[in-house]
Amino acid sequence: MTPYDAPPGTSDARATARAVRRGERCAEEVLEAHLEVVARLNAEVNALVHVDAEGALAAARALDERVAAGIRPGALAGVPVVVKDNIDVGGQTTAAGSAGRLPVSAVRDATVVTRLRAADAILLGRANMDELAMGASTQTSAFGPTRNPLDHRRSPGGSSGGSAAAVASGMAPLALGTDTGGSVREPASQCGLVGIAPSQGRFPMRGVLPFAPGFDTVGPLGRSVGDVRLATEVLVGRRLRSRLGGRVRLGVPQELCGPANQPGVLERFDEALERLRGLGCVVDPVSLPTAPRGLDAYMKLTSVAALPVLRQGVQTPHAGAEVVRRHEYADHLRRHGRDLLEAAERDRHWLRAETRAALAEHDLLVSPTMPTTAPLLFGDLTPEDLTDPMARPYTDCWTVVTSLGGFPSLSVPMGTSPADGMPVGLMLAGPPGSDADLLALGARFLGEPGG
């Protein structure tokens, strides 16, 4: 299976919505096709921790009745969507991948869910995630690990791995995840999808369980830039218009494009740069000297920002090992690491300044999304794998660079690695407010309309 081919009976979000609006397909039929995929694949992939078949069927039938009555539906008419398990859906438990969360149903929908419903999307279920969003592999969940649909021995990325796996396997055309330091973009890269971490504040966060306030954002994942653009427009409530011209100047941060990347990643990245040049882009090297320290600064700053959530998480005997470890680390930093936190804040300041300087001379920045393809899950590592330092890499070392500065970024697929046949992601980043430009160039790169 590849993530680019929708399973029989399913299709992308735009085509589905168009067909439902025109009366060419009924929403119930669309939903049943996706529920069949869930029934066939979810036991093995474990992308979804809750499937609301009854509620989804009721919503689909109500939509079909409105269409039959001549009422024009919304932009996501009949499109099945899954949401990450840290996003409130009224009447459902927001477990956030944790056995320690109280089994209390959310009183109302998160604002982003309200906007999906207003656009006539069909809420199909809840996606698995790393416990409390603290991980990059979706294997710290109390509900068990999620497996990459393209290779079940491998991680789909995290912490929004369930969202990505659901889309890549055809359970839903669209999914919502959350991204703090790469938790939408990494799963997109590892599963061959498109995923965006928008400008900070672009999407409302009411009803979304926080990880590190000031860093968190909701982000959609889909099979195409067009689908992700459509979801983004629904969530912001307006059309996005790019200001990019035909001659786009791109900066390539040298610190993110060197030997720390797997050879197969660099091979595809070099090919991607040639494609961008062929599209009329001017590609220049730029330098972000502080970028190599970005991951360390990110871990310190977000761990302390996450302390309120961590404290709640460890007040139960069911807290997972990763949550306990992070709480101990964050609490120690708060008590004894003032100098370390000040140094991390300085690095964040310098990295933001360096990125702004690079973007003052360029429209966007471009790099690999990750230095590797999807790593093996812990349970599938062999003794030989454990001798390979790249078997368990810090996969978010590039994505945190843009997250620290609050810069939006988009991951799009740029082929597969010749080493293992797994997807490789290309990351486009820009100044705050450049979301439409990122989507426009991403569409251009993939040869989609609207680029």
Short mmCIF file of C-alpha atoms in Angstrom, two decimals:
data_model
loop_
_atom_site.label_atom_id
_atom_site.label_comp_id
_atom_site.label_asym_id
_atom_site.label_seq_id
_atom_site.Cartn_x
_atom_site.Cartn_y
_atom_site.Cartn_z
CA MET A 1 0.00 0.00 0.00
CA THR A 2 1.15 3.56 -0.66
CA PRO A 3 -0.42 6.61 1.00
CA TYR A 4 -0.98 8.16 -2.40
CA ASP A 5 -3.64 5.64 -3.46
CA ALA A 6 -6.99 5.79 -1.69
CA PRO A 7 -8.46 2.36 -0.89
CA PRO A 8 -11.44 1.24 -3.01
CA GLY A 9 -14.57 3.22 -2.23
CA THR A 10 -12.65 6.09 -0.66
CA SER A 11 -11.17 9.23 -2.17
CA ASP A 12 -9.52 12.48 -1.19
CA ALA A 13 -11.34 15.15 0.80
CA ARG A 14 -11.91 17.60 -2.05
CA ALA A 15 -13.31 14.96 -4.42
CA THR A 16 -15.53 13.53 -1.69
CA ALA A 17 -16.97 16.92 -0.70
CA ARG A 18 -17.53 17.86 -4.34
CA ALA A 19 -19.36 14.59 -5.07
CA VAL A 20 -21.56 14.87 -1.96
CA ARG A 21 -22.43 18.51 -2.71
CA ARG A 22 -23.45 17.58 -6.26
CA GLY A 23 -25.51 14.61 -5.10
CA GLU A 24 -23.23 12.19 -6.96
CA ARG A 25 -22.42 10.28 -3.76
CA CYS A 26 -24.25 10.10 -0.47
CA ALA A 27 -22.41 10.79 2.76
CA GLU A 28 -23.58 7.52 4.29
CA GLU A 29 -22.01 5.53 1.44
CA VAL A 30 -18.74 7.44 1.83
CA LEU A 31 -18.68 6.82 5.56
CA GLU A 32 -19.44 3.11 5.23
CA ALA A 33 -16.51 2.71 2.82
CA HIS A 34 -14.16 4.24 5.37
CA LEU A 35 -15.63 2.26 8.26
CA GLU A 36 -14.90 -0.90 6.25
CA VAL A 37 -11.24 0.15 6.05
CA VAL A 38 -11.22 0.78 9.81
CA ALA A 39 -12.72 -2.66 10.47
CA ARG A 40 -10.14 -4.31 8.23
CA LEU A 41 -6.97 -2.52 9.31
CA ASN A 42 -7.29 -0.87 12.71
CA ALA A 43 -6.73 -3.99 14.82
CA GLU A 44 -3.22 -4.24 13.38
CA VAL A 45 -2.32 -0.57 12.77
CA ASN A 46 -4.01 0.72 15.97
CA ALA A 47 -4.51 4.19 14.52
CA LEU A 48 -7.85 4.82 16.25
CA VAL A 49 -8.62 4.40 19.94
CA HIS A 50 -12.33 5.17 19.57
CA VAL A 51 -14.67 4.84 16.58
CA ASP A 52 -18.01 6.64 16.82
CA ALA A 53 -19.77 4.67 14.09
CA GLU A 54 -23.25 5.38 15.46
CA GLY A 55 -22.74 9.14 15.78
CA ALA A 56 -21.00 9.35 12.41
CA LEU A 57 -23.76 7.43 10.63
CA ALA A 58 -26.41 9.67 12.18
CA ALA A 59 -24.54 12.78 11.00
CA ALA A 60 -24.06 11.34 7.50
CA ARG A 61 -27.74 10.45 7.15
CA ALA A 62 -28.81 13.89 8.35
CA LEU A 63 -26.48 15.47 5.80
CA ASP A 64 -27.90 13.32 3.00
CA GLU A 65 -31.42 14.43 3.93
CA ARG A 66 -30.39 18.08 3.75
CA VAL A 67 -28.72 17.62 0.37
CA ALA A 68 -31.84 15.83 -0.93
CA ALA A 69 -33.91 18.79 0.30
CA GLY A 70 -31.80 21.16 -1.79
CA ILE A 71 -29.82 22.67 1.10
CA ARG A 72 -26.25 23.36 0.02
CA PRO A 73 -23.79 21.73 2.44
CA GLY A 74 -20.46 22.99 3.71
CA ALA A 75 -16.94 22.81 2.33
CA LEU A 76 -16.17 19.40 3.90
CA ALA A 77 -19.53 17.84 3.04
CA GLY A 78 -19.46 14.16 3.93
CA VAL A 79 -15.70 13.99 4.50
CA PRO A 80 -14.79 11.56 7.32
CA VAL A 81 -12.31 13.16 9.72
CA VAL A 82 -10.51 11.79 12.77
CA VAL A 83 -9.13 13.95 15.57
CA LYS A 84 -6.22 13.34 17.91
CA ASP A 85 -7.14 12.04 21.35
CA ASN A 86 -6.21 15.34 23.05
CA ILE A 87 -8.96 17.29 21.23
CA ASP A 88 -12.38 17.50 22.90
CA VAL A 89 -15.42 16.06 21.17
CA GLY A 90 -18.60 16.57 23.16
CA GLY A 91 -19.77 13.36 24.84
CA GLN A 92 -16.45 11.56 24.33
CA THR A 93 -13.56 11.04 26.74
CA THR A 94 -10.38 12.98 25.99
CA ALA A 95 -7.84 10.43 27.22
CA ALA A 96 -4.78 11.93 25.50
CA GLY A 97 -3.21 8.48 25.29
CA SER A 98 -3.16 8.15 29.08
CA ALA A 99 -4.66 5.61 31.47
CA GLY A 100 -4.41 8.19 34.23
CA ARG A 101 -6.91 10.68 32.82
CA LEU A 102 -10.32 10.69 34.51
CA PRO A 103 -12.92 8.92 32.33
CA VAL A 104 -15.10 12.02 32.11
CA SER A 105 -16.76 12.95 28.84
CA ALA A 106 -16.06 16.36 27.33
CA VAL A 107 -18.94 18.76 27.88
CA ARG A 108 -18.60 20.38 24.47
CA ASP A 109 -16.59 20.27 21.28
CA ALA A 110 -13.25 22.00 20.91
CA THR A 111 -13.57 25.07 18.70
CA VAL A 112 -11.75 23.33 15.84
CA VAL A 113 -14.26 20.46 16.04
CA THR A 114 -17.15 22.92 16.02
CA ARG A 115 -15.75 24.38 12.80
CA LEU A 116 -15.36 20.94 11.23
CA ARG A 117 -18.99 20.13 12.02
CA ALA A 118 -20.12 23.51 10.65
CA ALA A 119 -18.43 22.56 7.37
CA ASP A 120 -20.37 19.24 7.40
CA ALA A 121 -17.36 17.01 8.06
CA ILE A 122 -18.25 13.64 9.60
CA LEU A 123 -16.40 12.98 12.88
CA LEU A 124 -15.41 9.32 12.59
CA GLY A 125 -13.23 8.72 15.63
CA ARG A 126 -10.30 9.53 17.87
CA ALA A 127 -6.67 8.93 16.91
CA ASN A 128 -3.98 7.34 19.05
CA MET A 129 -1.08 9.43 20.34
CA ASP A 130 1.92 9.38 22.64
CA GLU A 131 0.78 9.78 26.25
CA LEU A 132 -0.03 13.46 26.90
CA ALA A 133 1.66 14.20 23.52
CA MET A 134 5.08 13.52 25.05
CA GLY A 135 6.87 11.49 22.43
CA ALA A 136 7.72 11.23 18.76
CA SER A 137 6.77 7.64 17.99
CA THR A 138 3.18 6.97 19.23
CA GLN A 139 4.39 4.02 21.25
CA THR A 140 4.03 5.53 24.74
CA SER A 141 0.22 5.43 24.51
CA ALA A 142 -1.72 3.56 27.17
CA PHE A 143 -3.69 2.07 24.26
CA GLY A 144 -0.62 0.43 22.74
CA PRO A 145 1.65 1.51 19.89
CA THR A 146 0.46 2.64 16.49
CA ARG A 147 2.20 0.99 13.54
CA ASN A 148 3.19 2.65 10.30
CA PRO A 149 0.73 1.44 7.61
CA LEU A 150 3.59 1.23 5.09
CA ASP A 151 5.73 -1.06 7.28
CA HIS A 152 4.22 -2.41 10.48
CA ARG A 153 7.64 -2.79 12.12
CA ARG A 154 8.12 0.96 12.00
CA SER A 155 6.82 3.99 13.83
CA PRO A 156 4.33 6.31 12.12
CA GLY A 157 5.95 9.21 13.99
CA GLY A 158 4.46 11.08 16.88
CA SER A 159 2.95 12.32 18.83
CA SER A 160 0.17 12.54 16.20
CA GLY A 161 1.03 9.12 14.78
CA GLY A 162 -2.51 7.79 15.00
CA SER A 163 -3.78 10.72 12.94
CA ALA A 164 -1.17 10.10 10.25
CA ALA A 165 -1.66 6.33 10.23
CA ALA A 166 -5.43 6.77 9.84
CA VAL A 167 -4.98 8.91 6.73
CA ALA A 168 -2.14 6.85 5.24
CA SER A 169 -4.15 3.63 5.60
CA GLY A 170 -7.32 5.15 4.14
CA MET A 171 -9.42 5.19 7.30
CA ALA A 172 -10.14 8.89 6.72
CA PRO A 173 -9.10 11.46 4.12
CA LEU A 174 -8.28 14.06 6.78
CA ALA A 175 -7.10 14.10 10.36
CA LEU A 176 -6.32 16.69 12.99
CA GLY A 177 -3.18 16.39 15.07
CA THR A 178 -1.31 18.78 17.32
CA ASP A 179 2.25 19.98 16.84
CA THR A 180 4.55 21.34 19.54
CA GLY A 181 7.97 20.54 18.10
CA GLY A 182 7.13 18.42 15.07
CA SER A 183 4.22 16.20 16.08
CA VAL A 184 2.28 16.78 12.84
CA ARG A 185 5.17 17.26 10.42
CA GLU A 186 7.17 14.20 11.50
CA PRO A 187 4.26 11.75 11.13
CA ALA A 188 3.49 13.35 7.77
CA SER A 189 7.08 12.73 6.70
CA GLN A 190 7.17 9.15 8.01
CA CYS A 191 3.84 8.20 6.41
CA GLY A 192 4.25 10.03 3.08
CA LEU A 193 1.60 12.66 3.80
CA VAL A 194 1.19 16.43 3.88
CA GLY A 195 1.04 18.08 7.29
CA ILE A 196 1.20 21.69 8.44
CA ALA A 197 2.18 23.36 11.68
CA PRO A 198 0.57 26.75 11.05
CA SER A 199 1.53 30.15 12.39
CA GLN A 200 1.15 30.36 16.17
CA GLY A 201 -2.39 31.42 17.03
CA ARG A 202 -3.74 30.56 13.58
CA PHE A 203 -6.15 27.96 14.98
CA PRO A 204 -8.09 28.32 18.25
CA MET A 205 -6.85 26.02 21.01
CA ARG A 206 -9.94 26.03 23.25
CA GLY A 207 -10.82 22.44 24.02
CA VAL A 208 -7.36 21.10 23.17
CA LEU A 209 -5.39 19.60 26.06
CA PRO A 210 -2.16 21.61 26.22
CA PHE A 211 1.33 20.17 26.24
CA ALA A 212 3.51 23.29 26.27
CA PRO A 213 1.42 26.48 25.98
CA GLY A 214 3.06 28.97 23.64
CA PHE A 215 4.41 26.17 21.48
CA ASP A 216 1.31 24.04 20.77
CA THR A 217 -0.84 24.29 17.66
CA VAL A 218 -3.44 22.15 15.93
CA GLY A 219 -2.45 20.95 12.46
CA PRO A 220 -4.28 19.00 9.73
CA LEU A 221 -2.85 16.02 7.83
CA GLY A 222 -3.97 14.76 4.43
CA ARG A 223 -2.86 12.98 1.29
CA SER A 224 -2.50 16.20 -0.69
CA VAL A 225 -1.70 19.87 -0.21
CA GLY A 226 -5.14 20.68 -1.58
CA ASP A 227 -6.86 18.68 1.14
CA VAL A 228 -4.72 20.25 3.87
CA ARG A 229 -5.40 23.70 2.42
CA LEU A 230 -9.14 23.01 2.46
CA ALA A 231 -9.02 21.89 6.10
CA THR A 232 -6.92 24.93 7.00
CA GLU A 233 -9.41 27.28 5.35
CA VAL A 234 -12.27 25.66 7.26
CA LEU A 235 -10.42 26.03 10.55
CA VAL A 236 -9.50 29.70 9.99
CA GLY A 237 -12.87 30.54 8.45
CA ARG A 238 -11.62 32.18 5.25
CA ARG A 239 -9.87 31.53 1.95
CA LEU A 240 -6.08 31.58 1.94
CA ARG A 241 -4.36 33.68 -0.70
CA SER A 242 -0.66 33.34 -1.46
CA ARG A 243 1.54 36.30 -2.33
CA LEU A 244 4.27 34.19 -3.90
CA GLY A 245 5.31 35.11 -7.40
CA GLY A 246 6.83 32.86 -10.00
CA ARG A 247 10.40 33.52 -8.86
CA VAL A 248 10.63 32.24 -5.29
CA ARG A 249 13.87 32.70 -3.37
CA LEU A 250 14.59 29.76 -1.06
CA GLY A 251 17.17 29.53 1.72
CA VAL A 252 18.72 26.16 2.57
CA PRO A 253 19.94 26.07 6.21
CA GLN A 254 23.27 24.30 5.96
CA GLU A 255 23.11 23.06 9.54
CA LEU A 256 19.97 21.04 8.68
CA CYS A 257 21.22 19.55 5.43
CA GLY A 258 24.54 17.92 6.32
CA PRO A 259 25.86 14.47 7.24
CA ALA A 260 23.50 14.12 10.22
CA ASN A 261 20.92 13.09 7.60
CA GLN A 262 20.74 9.55 6.27
CA PRO A 263 22.26 9.29 2.76
CA GLY A 264 18.88 8.36 1.28
CA VAL A 265 17.31 11.48 2.78
CA LEU A 266 20.05 13.69 1.32
CA GLU A 267 19.71 12.02 -2.07
CA ARG A 268 16.00 12.82 -2.22
CA PHE A 269 16.62 16.32 -0.86
CA ASP A 270 19.14 17.09 -3.60
CA GLU A 271 16.60 15.91 -6.16
CA ALA A 272 13.93 18.09 -4.54
CA LEU A 273 16.17 21.16 -4.80
CA GLU A 274 16.68 20.45 -8.49
CA ARG A 275 12.93 20.19 -8.96
CA LEU A 276 12.42 23.49 -7.17
CA ARG A 277 15.03 25.13 -9.38
CA GLY A 278 13.19 23.73 -12.37
CA LEU A 279 10.04 25.42 -11.08
CA GLY A 280 11.83 28.78 -11.19
CA CYS A 281 12.98 28.95 -7.58
CA VAL A 282 16.32 30.49 -6.67
CA VAL A 283 18.05 28.30 -4.08
CA ASP A 284 20.75 29.76 -1.82
CA PRO A 285 22.61 28.41 1.21
CA VAL A 286 21.91 30.16 4.52
CA SER A 287 23.27 29.62 8.01
CA LEU A 288 21.47 29.15 11.32
CA PRO A 289 24.48 28.73 13.64
CA THR A 290 22.32 28.06 16.71
CA ALA A 291 20.27 25.30 15.05
CA PRO A 292 22.43 22.42 16.33
CA ARG A 293 21.51 23.48 19.88
CA GLY A 294 17.84 23.83 19.04
CA LEU A 295 16.73 20.39 20.23
CA ASP A 296 18.41 20.81 23.61
CA ALA A 297 16.84 24.26 24.10
CA TYR A 298 13.46 22.97 22.98
CA MET A 299 13.51 20.03 25.40
CA LYS A 300 14.34 22.28 28.35
CA LEU A 301 11.86 25.05 27.59
CA THR A 302 8.92 22.84 26.66
CA SER A 303 9.49 20.47 29.59
CA VAL A 304 9.19 23.33 32.07
CA ALA A 305 6.21 24.78 30.17
CA ALA A 306 4.57 21.35 30.41
CA LEU A 307 4.97 21.07 34.20
CA PRO A 308 1.27 21.73 35.02
CA VAL A 309 0.21 18.87 32.73
CA LEU A 310 3.03 16.65 33.97
CA ARG A 311 2.10 17.23 37.62
CA GLN A 312 -1.44 16.09 36.92
CA GLY A 313 -0.15 13.15 34.93
CA VAL A 314 2.01 11.73 37.71
CA GLN A 315 -0.70 12.01 40.38
CA THR A 316 -1.97 8.60 39.35
CA PRO A 317 -0.44 5.14 39.63
CA HIS A 318 -1.24 4.66 35.95
CA ALA A 319 1.20 7.31 34.69
CA GLY A 320 3.45 6.01 31.92
CA ALA A 321 7.23 5.80 32.24
CA GLU A 322 7.83 8.61 29.75
CA VAL A 323 5.53 10.99 31.64
CA VAL A 324 7.25 10.14 34.94
CA ARG A 325 10.68 10.65 33.38
CA ARG A 326 9.73 13.99 31.87
CA HIS A 327 8.20 15.18 35.12
CA GLU A 328 11.38 14.37 37.03
CA TYR A 329 13.47 16.14 34.38
CA ALA A 330 11.24 19.23 34.27
CA ASP A 331 10.93 19.49 38.04
CA HIS A 332 14.71 19.22 38.44
CA LEU A 333 15.20 21.94 35.82
CA ARG A 334 12.73 24.24 37.54
CA ARG A 335 14.39 23.76 40.92
CA HIS A 336 18.06 23.60 40.00
CA GLY A 337 18.47 24.53 36.35
CA ARG A 338 18.03 28.30 36.26
CA ASP A 339 21.30 28.81 34.38
CA LEU A 340 20.42 26.06 31.92
CA LEU A 341 16.98 27.56 31.27
CA GLU A 342 18.44 31.01 30.76
CA ALA A 343 20.92 29.56 28.26
CA ALA A 344 18.07 27.75 26.48
CA GLU A 345 16.07 30.97 26.29
CA ARG A 346 19.11 32.76 24.84
CA ASP A 347 19.48 30.04 22.22
CA ARG A 348 15.80 30.42 21.37
CA HIS A 349 16.29 34.17 21.00
CA TRP A 350 19.33 33.76 18.75
CA LEU A 351 17.71 31.06 16.65
CA ARG A 352 14.64 33.23 16.12
CA ALA A 353 16.87 36.16 15.13
CA GLU A 354 18.94 34.01 12.75
CA THR A 355 15.80 32.63 11.10
CA ARG A 356 14.33 36.10 10.71
CA ALA A 357 17.57 37.30 9.13
CA ALA A 358 17.52 34.41 6.66
CA LEU A 359 13.88 35.10 5.80
CA ALA A 360 14.60 38.79 5.30
CA GLU A 361 16.59 37.75 2.22
CA HIS A 362 14.43 34.79 1.16
CA ASP A 363 10.74 34.02 0.77
CA LEU A 364 10.92 30.63 2.49
CA LEU A 365 13.39 28.13 3.94
CA VAL A 366 13.65 24.52 2.78
CA SER A 367 15.20 21.45 4.40
CA PRO A 368 14.48 17.78 5.05
CA THR A 369 11.64 17.39 7.56
CA MET A 370 13.61 14.72 9.39
CA PRO A 371 17.15 13.37 9.17
CA THR A 372 15.83 9.80 8.80
CA THR A 373 12.97 7.73 7.51
CA ALA A 374 10.57 6.08 9.96
CA PRO A 375 12.55 4.30 12.70
CA LEU A 376 11.71 0.87 14.00
CA LEU A 377 9.37 0.56 16.96
CA PHE A 378 11.10 -0.32 20.23
CA GLY A 379 9.51 -3.76 20.33
CA ASP A 380 10.81 -4.57 16.85
CA LEU A 381 14.43 -3.55 17.41
CA THR A 382 16.86 -6.45 17.11
CA PRO A 383 20.22 -6.65 18.95
CA GLU A 384 21.86 -5.65 15.67
CA ASP A 385 19.59 -2.60 15.39
CA LEU A 386 20.65 -1.46 18.85
CA THR A 387 24.25 -1.09 17.65
CA ASP A 388 23.12 1.42 15.02
CA PRO A 389 23.09 4.98 16.43
CA MET A 390 20.46 5.96 13.86
CA ALA A 391 18.06 3.15 14.86
CA ARG A 392 16.53 5.41 17.53
CA PRO A 393 17.37 8.91 16.32
CA TYR A 394 16.12 12.21 17.67
CA THR A 395 13.73 12.56 14.77
CA ASP A 396 12.51 16.04 15.72
CA CYS A 397 15.91 17.76 15.62
CA TRP A 398 15.00 19.74 12.47
CA THR A 399 11.33 20.49 13.13
CA VAL A 400 12.02 22.05 16.53
CA VAL A 401 14.12 24.74 14.84
CA THR A 402 11.02 26.39 13.37
CA SER A 403 8.88 25.61 16.43
CA LEU A 404 11.24 27.48 18.76
CA GLY A 405 10.80 30.65 16.76
CA GLY A 406 7.08 30.29 16.13
CA PHE A 407 7.55 29.98 12.37
CA PRO A 408 4.96 28.01 10.37
CA SER A 409 6.16 25.04 8.37
CA LEU A 410 4.77 22.43 6.01
CA SER A 411 5.95 18.88 5.31
CA VAL A 412 5.32 17.39 1.87
CA PRO A 413 6.52 14.04 0.53
CA MET A 414 9.61 14.06 -1.70
CA GLY A 415 9.76 10.39 -2.61
CA THR A 416 11.13 7.36 -0.81
CA SER A 417 14.58 6.51 0.44
CA PRO A 418 16.50 4.06 -1.76
CA ALA A 419 17.78 2.44 1.43
CA ASP A 420 14.47 1.18 2.84
CA GLY A 421 11.71 2.37 0.51
CA MET A 422 10.13 4.51 3.23
CA PRO A 423 8.84 8.05 2.64
CA VAL A 424 11.01 11.13 3.01
CA GLY A 425 9.59 14.58 3.80
CA LEU A 426 10.53 18.04 2.56
CA MET A 427 9.95 20.89 5.02
CA LEU A 428 9.08 24.40 3.88
CA ALA A 429 9.17 27.14 6.52
CA GLY A 430 8.34 30.82 6.41
CA PRO A 431 7.70 33.92 8.48
CA PRO A 432 4.60 34.15 10.68
CA GLY A 433 1.53 34.55 8.48
CA SER A 434 3.06 32.80 5.46
CA ASP A 435 0.85 29.70 5.70
CA ALA A 436 -0.75 30.35 2.30
CA ASP A 437 2.68 30.73 0.68
CA LEU A 438 3.85 27.42 2.16
CA LEU A 439 0.78 25.65 0.83
CA ALA A 440 1.13 27.29 -2.59
CA LEU A 441 4.76 26.23 -3.03
CA GLY A 442 4.00 22.78 -1.63
CA ALA A 443 1.27 22.34 -4.24
CA ARG A 444 3.61 23.60 -6.95
CA PHE A 445 6.30 21.14 -5.85
CA LEU A 446 3.87 18.20 -5.96
CA GLY A 447 2.36 19.32 -9.27
CA GLU A 448 -1.07 19.96 -7.77
CA PRO A 449 -3.48 22.65 -8.97
CA GLY A 450 -3.37 25.91 -7.03
CA GLY A 451 0.41 26.09 -6.72
#
